[in-house]
Amino acid sequence: MDLTTRYLGLDLRTPIVASASPLNGHVDSALQVEAAGAAAIVMPSLFEEEIVHEEVELTRALEAGSEHFAEALDYFPDVDDAYMTTTDRYLATLESLAARCEVPVIASLNATSPGGWTWHASLLERAGAAALELNLYHLAADPTLDATAMEHRDLQIVEAVRTAVSIPVAVKLSPHYSAMANFAARVVDAGADGLVLFNRFYQPDLDLESLEVVNRVELSHPGEMRLPLRWMAILRPQLGPDVSLALTTGVHSGTDVVKALMSGADVAMLTSALLRNGASHLRTVESQLVAWLEDHEYESTDQLRGSATTATSGDAAAFERTNYVQVLHSWAAPHHLTPSSPSS
């Protein structure tokens, strides 16, 4: 069975990729992920906010009391050499993984300023990243910015990073752009080599006792795969075979990988399934994928890929329209809720 695939110009053993997660942020656990069968590893995002916050706190700590004792700063002449910043730690991990992993290591970046995107992208390339995933994670919560302004800002980011690095660049999108098909094509025109569908937003909760906002991490479930699956099937024929496409969110099993490939994805990315079941779950997913392909007499993943897009589906509208009425009518009530016939 030929499982080989190509993503962002990288030759991969299988289409199963370990997407950004805490497992991939430490050398030991990332090597376990590779050993379990990941065809590529995406590191967790390097967030500019964390870098800036750390730098501000360090500066505040070093300058504490200096307005009264200016000579106090002389006691820290080598602090830059001794202090490991968030960026330093990330780059050190990336360098180690790039040197020790046989599979491609993809760095992930989420910045807030134009300079932050390009500067850190260059650092990640020099540290050995095989490719770069730009994580465009934000909410359009500013009422003074319309959709055009928001999209223009994101496109400028893609263009700037594409100019700053020579390695392949994938853009991880949210599903909330007002005209997704149009924006996806413009991201590619701006220089992206591929797209990752989709970013998963983590919603805060409210604690009714403390009356505080609580951050809760809830792992995905397979049902969440339907949204990226639908858009993958729509975008693949529109963007063509030269654009790399990755499907993420809700991928938990080998049959989920099959669905991703059928919809046109080059690779399927897993996070929650590995956090829930451990890195060894990758072996199970690959075995399930192989079993399905053999049972259905496929010889390769390439033979399967794109077989259920809007270009090949007998009912393309099933992907393109909401099917609101049809879905509602398809629901079957449980027996105890079914109205009984009146007695004669």
mmCIF file of C-alpha atoms in Angstrom:
data_model
loop_
_atom_site.group_PDB
_atom_site.id
_atom_site.type_symbol
_atom_site.label_atom_id
_atom_site.label_comp_id
_atom_site.label_asym_id
_atom_site.label_seq_id
_atom_site.Cartn_x
_atom_site.Cartn_y
_atom_site.Cartn_z
ATOM 1 C CA MET A 1 0.000 0.000 0.000
ATOM 2 C CA ASP A 2 1.459 3.334 -1.089
ATOM 3 C CA LEU A 3 0.666 5.958 1.558
ATOM 4 C CA THR A 4 3.231 8.526 0.403
ATOM 5 C CA THR A 5 2.059 12.071 -0.139
ATOM 6 C CA ARG A 6 3.448 15.511 -0.836
ATOM 7 C CA TYR A 7 2.641 18.544 1.305
ATOM 8 C CA LEU A 8 4.227 22.007 0.972
ATOM 9 C CA GLY A 9 6.813 20.496 -1.337
ATOM 10 C CA LEU A 10 7.804 17.970 1.330
ATOM 11 C CA ASP A 11 7.761 14.224 0.633
ATOM 12 C CA LEU A 12 5.911 12.479 3.470
ATOM 13 C CA ARG A 13 5.653 8.771 4.290
ATOM 14 C CA THR A 14 1.921 9.027 4.998
ATOM 15 C CA PRO A 15 -0.743 11.766 4.973
ATOM 16 C CA ILE A 16 -0.987 11.640 8.782
ATOM 17 C CA VAL A 17 0.566 14.717 10.442
ATOM 18 C CA ALA A 18 0.814 15.614 14.132
ATOM 19 C CA SER A 19 -0.463 19.178 14.289
ATOM 20 C CA ALA A 20 0.481 21.811 16.846
ATOM 21 C CA SER A 21 0.100 20.543 20.411
ATOM 22 C CA PRO A 22 2.009 20.465 23.715
ATOM 23 C CA LEU A 23 3.372 17.054 22.706
ATOM 24 C CA ASN A 24 5.331 18.680 19.903
ATOM 25 C CA GLY A 25 6.750 21.469 22.045
ATOM 26 C CA HIS A 26 9.252 19.310 23.913
ATOM 27 C CA VAL A 27 12.024 17.292 22.341
ATOM 28 C CA ASP A 28 11.404 14.004 24.169
ATOM 29 C CA SER A 29 7.647 13.853 23.545
ATOM 30 C CA ALA A 30 8.005 15.091 19.959
ATOM 31 C CA LEU A 31 10.451 12.273 19.247
ATOM 32 C CA GLN A 32 7.872 9.841 20.636
ATOM 33 C CA VAL A 33 5.311 11.309 18.239
ATOM 34 C CA GLU A 34 7.721 10.758 15.355
ATOM 35 C CA ALA A 35 8.461 7.194 16.472
ATOM 36 C CA ALA A 36 4.728 6.448 16.584
ATOM 37 C CA GLY A 37 4.413 7.263 12.901
ATOM 38 C CA ALA A 38 3.778 10.985 12.368
ATOM 39 C CA ALA A 39 4.762 11.893 8.815
ATOM 40 C CA ALA A 40 5.535 15.459 9.910
ATOM 41 C CA ILE A 41 5.445 17.429 13.148
ATOM 42 C CA VAL A 42 3.991 20.909 13.611
ATOM 43 C CA MET A 43 5.348 22.689 16.657
ATOM 44 C CA PRO A 44 3.052 24.762 18.892
ATOM 45 C CA SER A 45 2.744 28.412 17.920
ATOM 46 C CA LEU A 46 5.294 30.990 18.981
ATOM 47 C CA PHE A 47 3.089 33.841 20.246
ATOM 48 C CA GLU A 48 4.358 37.397 20.016
ATOM 49 C CA GLU A 49 2.238 38.420 23.015
ATOM 50 C CA GLU A 50 4.155 36.002 25.255
ATOM 51 C CA ILE A 51 7.473 37.327 23.974
ATOM 52 C CA VAL A 52 6.544 40.966 24.536
ATOM 53 C CA HIS A 53 5.088 40.274 27.994
ATOM 54 C CA GLU A 54 8.236 38.435 29.044
ATOM 55 C CA GLU A 55 10.485 41.235 27.811
ATOM 56 C CA VAL A 56 8.432 43.879 29.630
ATOM 57 C CA GLU A 57 8.512 41.923 32.883
ATOM 58 C CA LEU A 58 12.259 41.355 32.630
ATOM 59 C CA THR A 59 12.916 45.026 31.989
ATOM 60 C CA ARG A 60 10.720 46.011 34.922
ATOM 61 C CA ALA A 61 12.522 43.584 37.233
ATOM 62 C CA LEU A 62 15.979 44.735 36.186
ATOM 63 C CA GLU A 63 15.146 48.417 36.506
ATOM 64 C CA ALA A 64 13.408 48.107 39.886
ATOM 65 C CA GLY A 65 15.074 50.575 42.267
ATOM 66 C CA SER A 66 17.409 51.966 39.646
ATOM 67 C CA GLU A 67 15.809 55.404 39.998
ATOM 68 C CA HIS A 68 17.245 55.433 43.530
ATOM 69 C CA PHE A 69 20.386 53.329 42.984
ATOM 70 C CA ALA A 70 21.521 53.799 39.401
ATOM 71 C CA GLU A 71 24.562 51.610 39.979
ATOM 72 C CA ALA A 72 22.268 48.641 40.638
ATOM 73 C CA LEU A 73 22.170 47.855 36.914
ATOM 74 C CA ASP A 74 25.934 47.275 36.996
ATOM 75 C CA TYR A 75 25.311 44.066 38.935
ATOM 76 C CA PHE A 76 23.687 42.475 35.858
ATOM 77 C CA PRO A 77 26.284 42.949 33.096
ATOM 78 C CA ASP A 78 25.684 39.559 31.411
ATOM 79 C CA VAL A 79 21.953 39.169 31.864
ATOM 80 C CA ASP A 80 21.333 38.868 28.101
ATOM 81 C CA ASP A 81 23.702 35.912 27.926
ATOM 82 C CA ALA A 82 22.336 34.167 31.001
ATOM 83 C CA TYR A 83 18.588 34.667 30.453
ATOM 84 C CA MET A 84 16.701 32.335 28.085
ATOM 85 C CA THR A 85 13.699 34.068 26.564
ATOM 86 C CA THR A 86 10.596 32.416 25.144
ATOM 87 C CA THR A 87 12.055 32.887 21.673
ATOM 88 C CA ASP A 88 15.395 31.389 22.736
ATOM 89 C CA ARG A 89 13.708 28.297 24.162
ATOM 90 C CA TYR A 90 11.514 27.855 21.101
ATOM 91 C CA LEU A 91 14.439 28.191 18.702
ATOM 92 C CA ALA A 92 16.542 25.785 20.767
ATOM 93 C CA THR A 93 13.762 23.184 20.668
ATOM 94 C CA LEU A 94 13.287 23.700 16.939
ATOM 95 C CA GLU A 95 17.014 23.346 16.264
ATOM 96 C CA SER A 96 17.177 20.136 18.286
ATOM 97 C CA LEU A 97 14.121 18.621 16.598
ATOM 98 C CA ALA A 98 15.311 19.611 13.133
ATOM 99 C CA ALA A 99 18.624 17.902 13.827
ATOM 100 C CA ARG A 100 17.197 14.743 15.409
ATOM 101 C CA CYS A 101 13.939 14.116 13.527
ATOM 102 C CA GLU A 102 13.890 12.273 10.235
ATOM 103 C CA VAL A 103 10.470 13.743 9.395
ATOM 104 C CA PRO A 104 9.943 17.433 8.535
ATOM 105 C CA VAL A 105 9.494 19.803 11.464
ATOM 106 C CA ILE A 106 7.113 22.677 10.722
ATOM 107 C CA ALA A 107 7.318 25.780 12.895
ATOM 108 C CA SER A 108 4.178 27.727 13.799
ATOM 109 C CA LEU A 109 3.965 31.476 14.313
ATOM 110 C CA ASN A 110 1.233 33.727 15.675
ATOM 111 C CA ALA A 111 2.289 37.366 15.817
ATOM 112 C CA THR A 112 0.447 40.657 16.248
ATOM 113 C CA SER A 113 2.678 43.270 14.610
ATOM 114 C CA PRO A 114 3.991 43.400 11.026
ATOM 115 C CA GLY A 115 7.573 43.429 12.285
ATOM 116 C CA GLY A 116 6.890 40.520 14.630
ATOM 117 C CA TRP A 117 5.720 38.312 11.802
ATOM 118 C CA THR A 118 8.696 38.878 9.519
ATOM 119 C CA TRP A 119 11.415 38.986 12.181
ATOM 120 C CA HIS A 120 10.366 35.809 13.920
ATOM 121 C CA ALA A 121 9.643 34.029 10.639
ATOM 122 C CA SER A 122 13.261 34.636 9.626
ATOM 123 C CA LEU A 123 14.502 33.293 12.960
ATOM 124 C CA LEU A 124 12.438 30.122 12.559
ATOM 125 C CA GLU A 125 13.798 29.530 9.078
ATOM 126 C CA ARG A 126 17.394 29.934 10.270
ATOM 127 C CA ALA A 127 16.722 27.526 13.152
ATOM 128 C CA GLY A 128 15.944 24.743 10.689
ATOM 129 C CA ALA A 129 12.179 24.743 10.118
ATOM 130 C CA ALA A 130 11.282 22.714 7.018
ATOM 131 C CA ALA A 131 8.204 24.911 6.533
ATOM 132 C CA LEU A 132 6.273 27.600 8.367
ATOM 133 C CA GLU A 133 2.632 27.625 9.438
ATOM 134 C CA LEU A 134 1.184 31.113 9.910
ATOM 135 C CA ASN A 135 -1.557 30.963 12.502
ATOM 136 C CA LEU A 136 -4.010 33.806 11.752
ATOM 137 C CA TYR A 137 -5.854 33.528 15.063
ATOM 138 C CA HIS A 138 -7.930 36.572 15.948
ATOM 139 C CA LEU A 139 -11.515 37.737 16.289
ATOM 140 C CA ALA A 140 -12.992 40.607 14.313
ATOM 141 C CA ALA A 141 -14.110 42.390 17.477
ATOM 142 C CA ASP A 142 -13.116 45.957 16.541
ATOM 143 C CA PRO A 143 -16.271 47.781 15.328
ATOM 144 C CA THR A 144 -14.145 50.342 13.483
ATOM 145 C CA LEU A 145 -12.711 47.684 11.136
ATOM 146 C CA ASP A 146 -14.882 46.197 8.424
ATOM 147 C CA ALA A 147 -14.306 42.853 6.709
ATOM 148 C CA THR A 148 -12.292 44.447 3.907
ATOM 149 C CA ALA A 149 -9.879 46.044 6.364
ATOM 150 C CA MET A 150 -9.458 42.846 8.351
ATOM 151 C CA GLU A 151 -8.782 40.777 5.254
ATOM 152 C CA HIS A 152 -6.377 43.362 3.867
ATOM 153 C CA ARG A 153 -4.350 43.226 7.081
ATOM 154 C CA ASP A 154 -4.126 39.443 6.946
ATOM 155 C CA LEU A 155 -3.092 39.484 3.289
ATOM 156 C CA GLN A 156 -0.344 41.985 4.075
ATOM 157 C CA ILE A 157 0.959 39.585 6.736
ATOM 158 C CA VAL A 158 1.093 36.722 4.254
ATOM 159 C CA GLU A 159 2.871 38.862 1.659
ATOM 160 C CA ALA A 160 5.415 40.154 4.188
ATOM 161 C CA VAL A 161 6.275 36.704 5.519
ATOM 162 C CA ARG A 162 6.466 35.221 2.026
ATOM 163 C CA THR A 163 9.052 37.914 1.178
ATOM 164 C CA ALA A 164 11.010 37.330 4.401
ATOM 165 C CA VAL A 165 11.546 33.547 4.079
ATOM 166 C CA SER A 166 12.346 31.039 1.366
ATOM 167 C CA ILE A 167 10.856 27.945 3.030
ATOM 168 C CA PRO A 168 7.271 26.866 2.191
ATOM 169 C CA VAL A 169 4.531 28.817 3.976
ATOM 170 C CA ALA A 170 1.090 27.485 4.937
ATOM 171 C CA VAL A 171 -1.617 29.740 6.350
ATOM 172 C CA LYS A 172 -3.909 28.348 9.032
ATOM 173 C CA LEU A 173 -7.291 30.016 8.596
ATOM 174 C CA SER A 174 -10.385 30.372 10.718
ATOM 175 C CA PRO A 175 -13.734 29.490 9.105
ATOM 176 C CA HIS A 176 -15.215 32.913 9.873
ATOM 177 C CA TYR A 177 -14.176 35.007 6.888
ATOM 178 C CA SER A 178 -17.245 36.500 5.253
ATOM 179 C CA ALA A 179 -16.354 35.184 1.772
ATOM 180 C CA MET A 180 -14.185 32.143 2.451
ATOM 181 C CA ALA A 181 -13.668 30.948 -1.125
ATOM 182 C CA ASN A 182 -12.614 34.407 -2.297
ATOM 183 C CA PHE A 183 -10.307 34.993 0.656
ATOM 184 C CA ALA A 184 -8.667 31.575 0.363
ATOM 185 C CA ALA A 185 -7.783 32.298 -3.268
ATOM 186 C CA ARG A 186 -6.392 35.723 -2.323
ATOM 187 C CA VAL A 187 -4.211 34.163 0.394
ATOM 188 C CA VAL A 188 -2.713 31.881 -2.233
ATOM 189 C CA ASP A 189 -2.221 34.839 -4.567
ATOM 190 C CA ALA A 190 -0.437 36.642 -1.718
ATOM 191 C CA GLY A 191 2.192 33.894 -1.658
ATOM 192 C CA ALA A 192 0.917 31.056 0.522
ATOM 193 C CA ASP A 193 2.023 27.611 -0.612
ATOM 194 C CA GLY A 194 -0.821 25.958 1.253
ATOM 195 C CA LEU A 195 -3.807 26.365 3.563
ATOM 196 C CA VAL A 196 -4.728 24.622 6.817
ATOM 197 C CA LEU A 197 -8.471 24.268 7.455
ATOM 198 C CA PHE A 198 -9.319 25.302 10.154
ATOM 199 C CA ASN A 199 -8.188 27.089 13.261
ATOM 200 C CA ARG A 200 -10.160 25.957 16.294
ATOM 201 C CA PHE A 201 -11.237 28.741 18.648
ATOM 202 C CA TYR A 202 -11.212 27.920 22.343
ATOM 203 C CA GLN A 203 -14.229 29.521 23.972
ATOM 204 C CA PRO A 204 -14.065 30.902 27.534
ATOM 205 C CA ASP A 205 -16.618 29.984 30.167
ATOM 206 C CA LEU A 206 -18.041 31.776 33.216
ATOM 207 C CA ASP A 207 -17.617 30.565 36.794
ATOM 208 C CA LEU A 208 -20.897 31.404 38.529
ATOM 209 C CA GLU A 209 -19.332 31.223 42.004
ATOM 210 C CA SER A 210 -16.271 33.419 41.472
ATOM 211 C CA LEU A 211 -17.969 35.443 38.700
ATOM 212 C CA GLU A 212 -14.760 35.220 36.682
ATOM 213 C CA VAL A 213 -13.987 34.251 33.123
ATOM 214 C CA VAL A 214 -12.519 30.745 33.046
ATOM 215 C CA ASN A 215 -10.379 29.382 30.247
ATOM 216 C CA ARG A 216 -11.396 25.808 29.485
ATOM 217 C CA VAL A 217 -9.632 23.596 26.982
ATOM 218 C CA GLU A 218 -12.044 21.112 25.460
ATOM 219 C CA LEU A 219 -10.645 18.570 23.060
ATOM 220 C CA SER A 220 -12.328 18.194 19.683
ATOM 221 C CA HIS A 221 -14.757 15.433 18.708
ATOM 222 C CA PRO A 222 -15.203 13.833 15.260
ATOM 223 C CA GLY A 223 -18.363 15.827 14.521
ATOM 224 C CA GLU A 224 -16.307 19.008 14.291
ATOM 225 C CA MET A 225 -14.671 17.639 11.158
ATOM 226 C CA ARG A 226 -17.737 18.365 9.026
ATOM 227 C CA LEU A 227 -17.015 22.079 8.586
ATOM 228 C CA PRO A 228 -13.425 21.753 7.293
ATOM 229 C CA LEU A 229 -14.495 18.687 5.287
ATOM 230 C CA ARG A 230 -17.138 20.697 3.472
ATOM 231 C CA TRP A 231 -14.806 23.595 2.699
ATOM 232 C CA MET A 232 -12.035 21.253 1.626
ATOM 233 C CA ALA A 233 -14.356 19.725 -0.973
ATOM 234 C CA ILE A 234 -15.299 23.204 -2.189
ATOM 235 C CA LEU A 235 -11.808 24.706 -2.291
ATOM 236 C CA ARG A 236 -9.806 21.827 -3.764
ATOM 237 C CA PRO A 237 -11.164 22.134 -7.332
ATOM 238 C CA GLN A 238 -11.072 25.930 -7.124
ATOM 239 C CA LEU A 239 -7.447 26.194 -5.975
ATOM 240 C CA GLY A 240 -6.085 23.374 -8.104
ATOM 241 C CA PRO A 241 -3.584 20.595 -7.383
ATOM 242 C CA ASP A 242 -0.556 22.840 -6.904
ATOM 243 C CA VAL A 243 -1.857 24.336 -3.632
ATOM 244 C CA SER A 244 -1.220 22.184 -0.570
ATOM 245 C CA LEU A 245 -4.243 21.657 1.657
ATOM 246 C CA ALA A 246 -4.316 20.278 5.194
ATOM 247 C CA LEU A 247 -7.474 19.342 7.090
ATOM 248 C CA THR A 248 -7.454 19.674 10.860
ATOM 249 C CA THR A 249 -10.064 19.685 13.654
ATOM 250 C CA GLY A 250 -12.004 16.531 14.439
ATOM 251 C CA VAL A 251 -9.599 14.018 12.879
ATOM 252 C CA HIS A 252 -9.563 11.074 15.293
ATOM 253 C CA SER A 253 -9.444 7.857 13.265
ATOM 254 C CA GLY A 254 -8.233 6.266 10.077
ATOM 255 C CA THR A 255 -11.661 6.665 8.498
ATOM 256 C CA ASP A 256 -11.498 10.384 9.313
ATOM 257 C CA VAL A 257 -8.243 10.486 7.341
ATOM 258 C CA VAL A 258 -10.028 8.731 4.471
ATOM 259 C CA LYS A 259 -12.727 11.425 4.479
ATOM 260 C CA ALA A 260 -10.098 14.168 4.504
ATOM 261 C CA LEU A 261 -8.319 12.657 1.515
ATOM 262 C CA MET A 262 -11.543 12.084 -0.411
ATOM 263 C CA SER A 263 -12.485 15.732 0.067
ATOM 264 C CA GLY A 264 -9.155 16.795 -1.462
ATOM 265 C CA ALA A 265 -6.774 17.195 1.474
ATOM 266 C CA ASP A 266 -3.114 16.371 0.998
ATOM 267 C CA VAL A 267 -2.732 15.608 4.708
ATOM 268 C CA ALA A 268 -4.918 15.147 7.770
ATOM 269 C CA MET A 269 -3.694 16.665 11.029
ATOM 270 C CA LEU A 270 -4.360 15.311 14.530
ATOM 271 C CA THR A 271 -4.114 17.052 17.903
ATOM 272 C CA SER A 272 -6.952 16.181 20.275
ATOM 273 C CA ALA A 273 -6.831 12.477 19.413
ATOM 274 C CA LEU A 274 -3.169 12.323 20.442
ATOM 275 C CA LEU A 275 -3.695 14.339 23.606
ATOM 276 C CA ARG A 276 -6.560 12.040 24.577
ATOM 277 C CA ASN A 277 -5.006 8.694 23.571
ATOM 278 C CA GLY A 278 -1.255 9.324 23.510
ATOM 279 C CA ALA A 279 1.229 9.366 20.655
ATOM 280 C CA SER A 280 0.813 5.636 20.057
ATOM 281 C CA HIS A 281 -2.658 6.358 18.682
ATOM 282 C CA LEU A 282 -0.933 7.321 15.436
ATOM 283 C CA ARG A 283 -0.217 3.632 14.798
ATOM 284 C CA THR A 284 -3.900 2.823 15.231
ATOM 285 C CA VAL A 285 -4.932 5.580 12.837
ATOM 286 C CA GLU A 286 -2.475 4.394 10.194
ATOM 287 C CA SER A 287 -3.595 0.784 10.571
ATOM 288 C CA GLN A 288 -7.229 1.820 10.178
ATOM 289 C CA LEU A 289 -6.360 3.833 7.076
ATOM 290 C CA VAL A 290 -4.523 0.904 5.482
ATOM 291 C CA ALA A 291 -7.342 -1.506 6.344
ATOM 292 C CA TRP A 292 -9.962 0.739 4.736
ATOM 293 C CA LEU A 293 -7.900 1.193 1.571
ATOM 294 C CA GLU A 294 -7.331 -2.558 1.272
ATOM 295 C CA ASP A 295 -10.989 -3.391 1.907
ATOM 296 C CA HIS A 296 -12.026 -0.971 -0.827
ATOM 297 C CA GLU A 297 -9.285 -2.074 -3.223
ATOM 298 C CA TYR A 298 -7.300 1.156 -3.369
ATOM 299 C CA GLU A 299 -3.603 0.867 -4.124
ATOM 300 C CA SER A 300 -2.540 4.318 -2.912
ATOM 301 C CA THR A 301 -3.731 7.445 -1.170
ATOM 302 C CA ASP A 302 -3.211 9.365 -4.413
ATOM 303 C CA GLN A 303 -5.843 7.176 -6.045
ATOM 304 C CA LEU A 304 -8.315 8.160 -3.322
ATOM 305 C CA ARG A 305 -7.469 11.840 -2.985
ATOM 306 C CA GLY A 306 -10.075 14.294 -4.282
ATOM 307 C CA SER A 307 -12.610 11.629 -5.241
ATOM 308 C CA ALA A 308 -15.455 13.437 -3.440
ATOM 309 C CA THR A 309 -14.986 17.131 -4.161
ATOM 310 C CA THR A 310 -17.529 19.451 -5.743
ATOM 311 C CA ALA A 311 -15.855 18.687 -9.067
ATOM 312 C CA THR A 312 -16.484 14.948 -8.801
ATOM 313 C CA SER A 313 -19.603 14.657 -6.662
ATOM 314 C CA GLY A 314 -22.791 13.626 -8.397
ATOM 315 C CA ASP A 315 -24.607 16.221 -6.285
ATOM 316 C CA ALA A 316 -22.194 19.122 -5.940
ATOM 317 C CA ALA A 317 -24.873 21.188 -4.236
ATOM 318 C CA ALA A 318 -24.640 18.868 -1.228
ATOM 319 C CA PHE A 319 -21.343 20.592 -0.471
ATOM 320 C CA GLU A 320 -22.250 24.068 -1.655
ATOM 321 C CA ARG A 321 -25.650 24.740 -0.107
ATOM 322 C CA THR A 322 -26.706 24.670 3.492
ATOM 323 C CA ASN A 323 -29.407 21.998 2.989
ATOM 324 C CA TYR A 324 -31.246 23.510 5.921
ATOM 325 C CA VAL A 325 -34.676 22.163 5.063
ATOM 326 C CA GLN A 326 -33.384 18.752 4.003
ATOM 327 C CA VAL A 327 -31.397 18.314 7.205
ATOM 328 C CA LEU A 328 -34.367 19.215 9.372
ATOM 329 C CA HIS A 329 -36.629 16.762 7.538
ATOM 330 C CA SER A 330 -34.023 14.019 7.814
ATOM 331 C CA TRP A 331 -34.281 13.882 11.602
ATOM 332 C CA ALA A 332 -36.161 10.844 12.847
ATOM 333 C CA ALA A 333 -37.875 11.158 16.198
ATOM 334 C CA PRO A 334 -37.222 8.488 18.841
ATOM 335 C CA HIS A 335 -40.032 5.976 19.183
ATOM 336 C CA HIS A 336 -41.284 7.353 22.486
ATOM 337 C CA LEU A 337 -41.717 10.804 20.887
ATOM 338 C CA THR A 338 -43.573 9.559 17.794
ATOM 339 C CA PRO A 339 -47.280 10.456 17.936
ATOM 340 C CA SER A 340 -49.423 7.353 18.159
ATOM 341 C CA SER A 341 -52.301 6.717 15.784
ATOM 342 C CA PRO A 342 -55.756 7.444 17.231
ATOM 343 C CA SER A 343 -57.622 4.359 18.339
ATOM 344 C CA SER A 344 -60.519 3.300 16.158
#
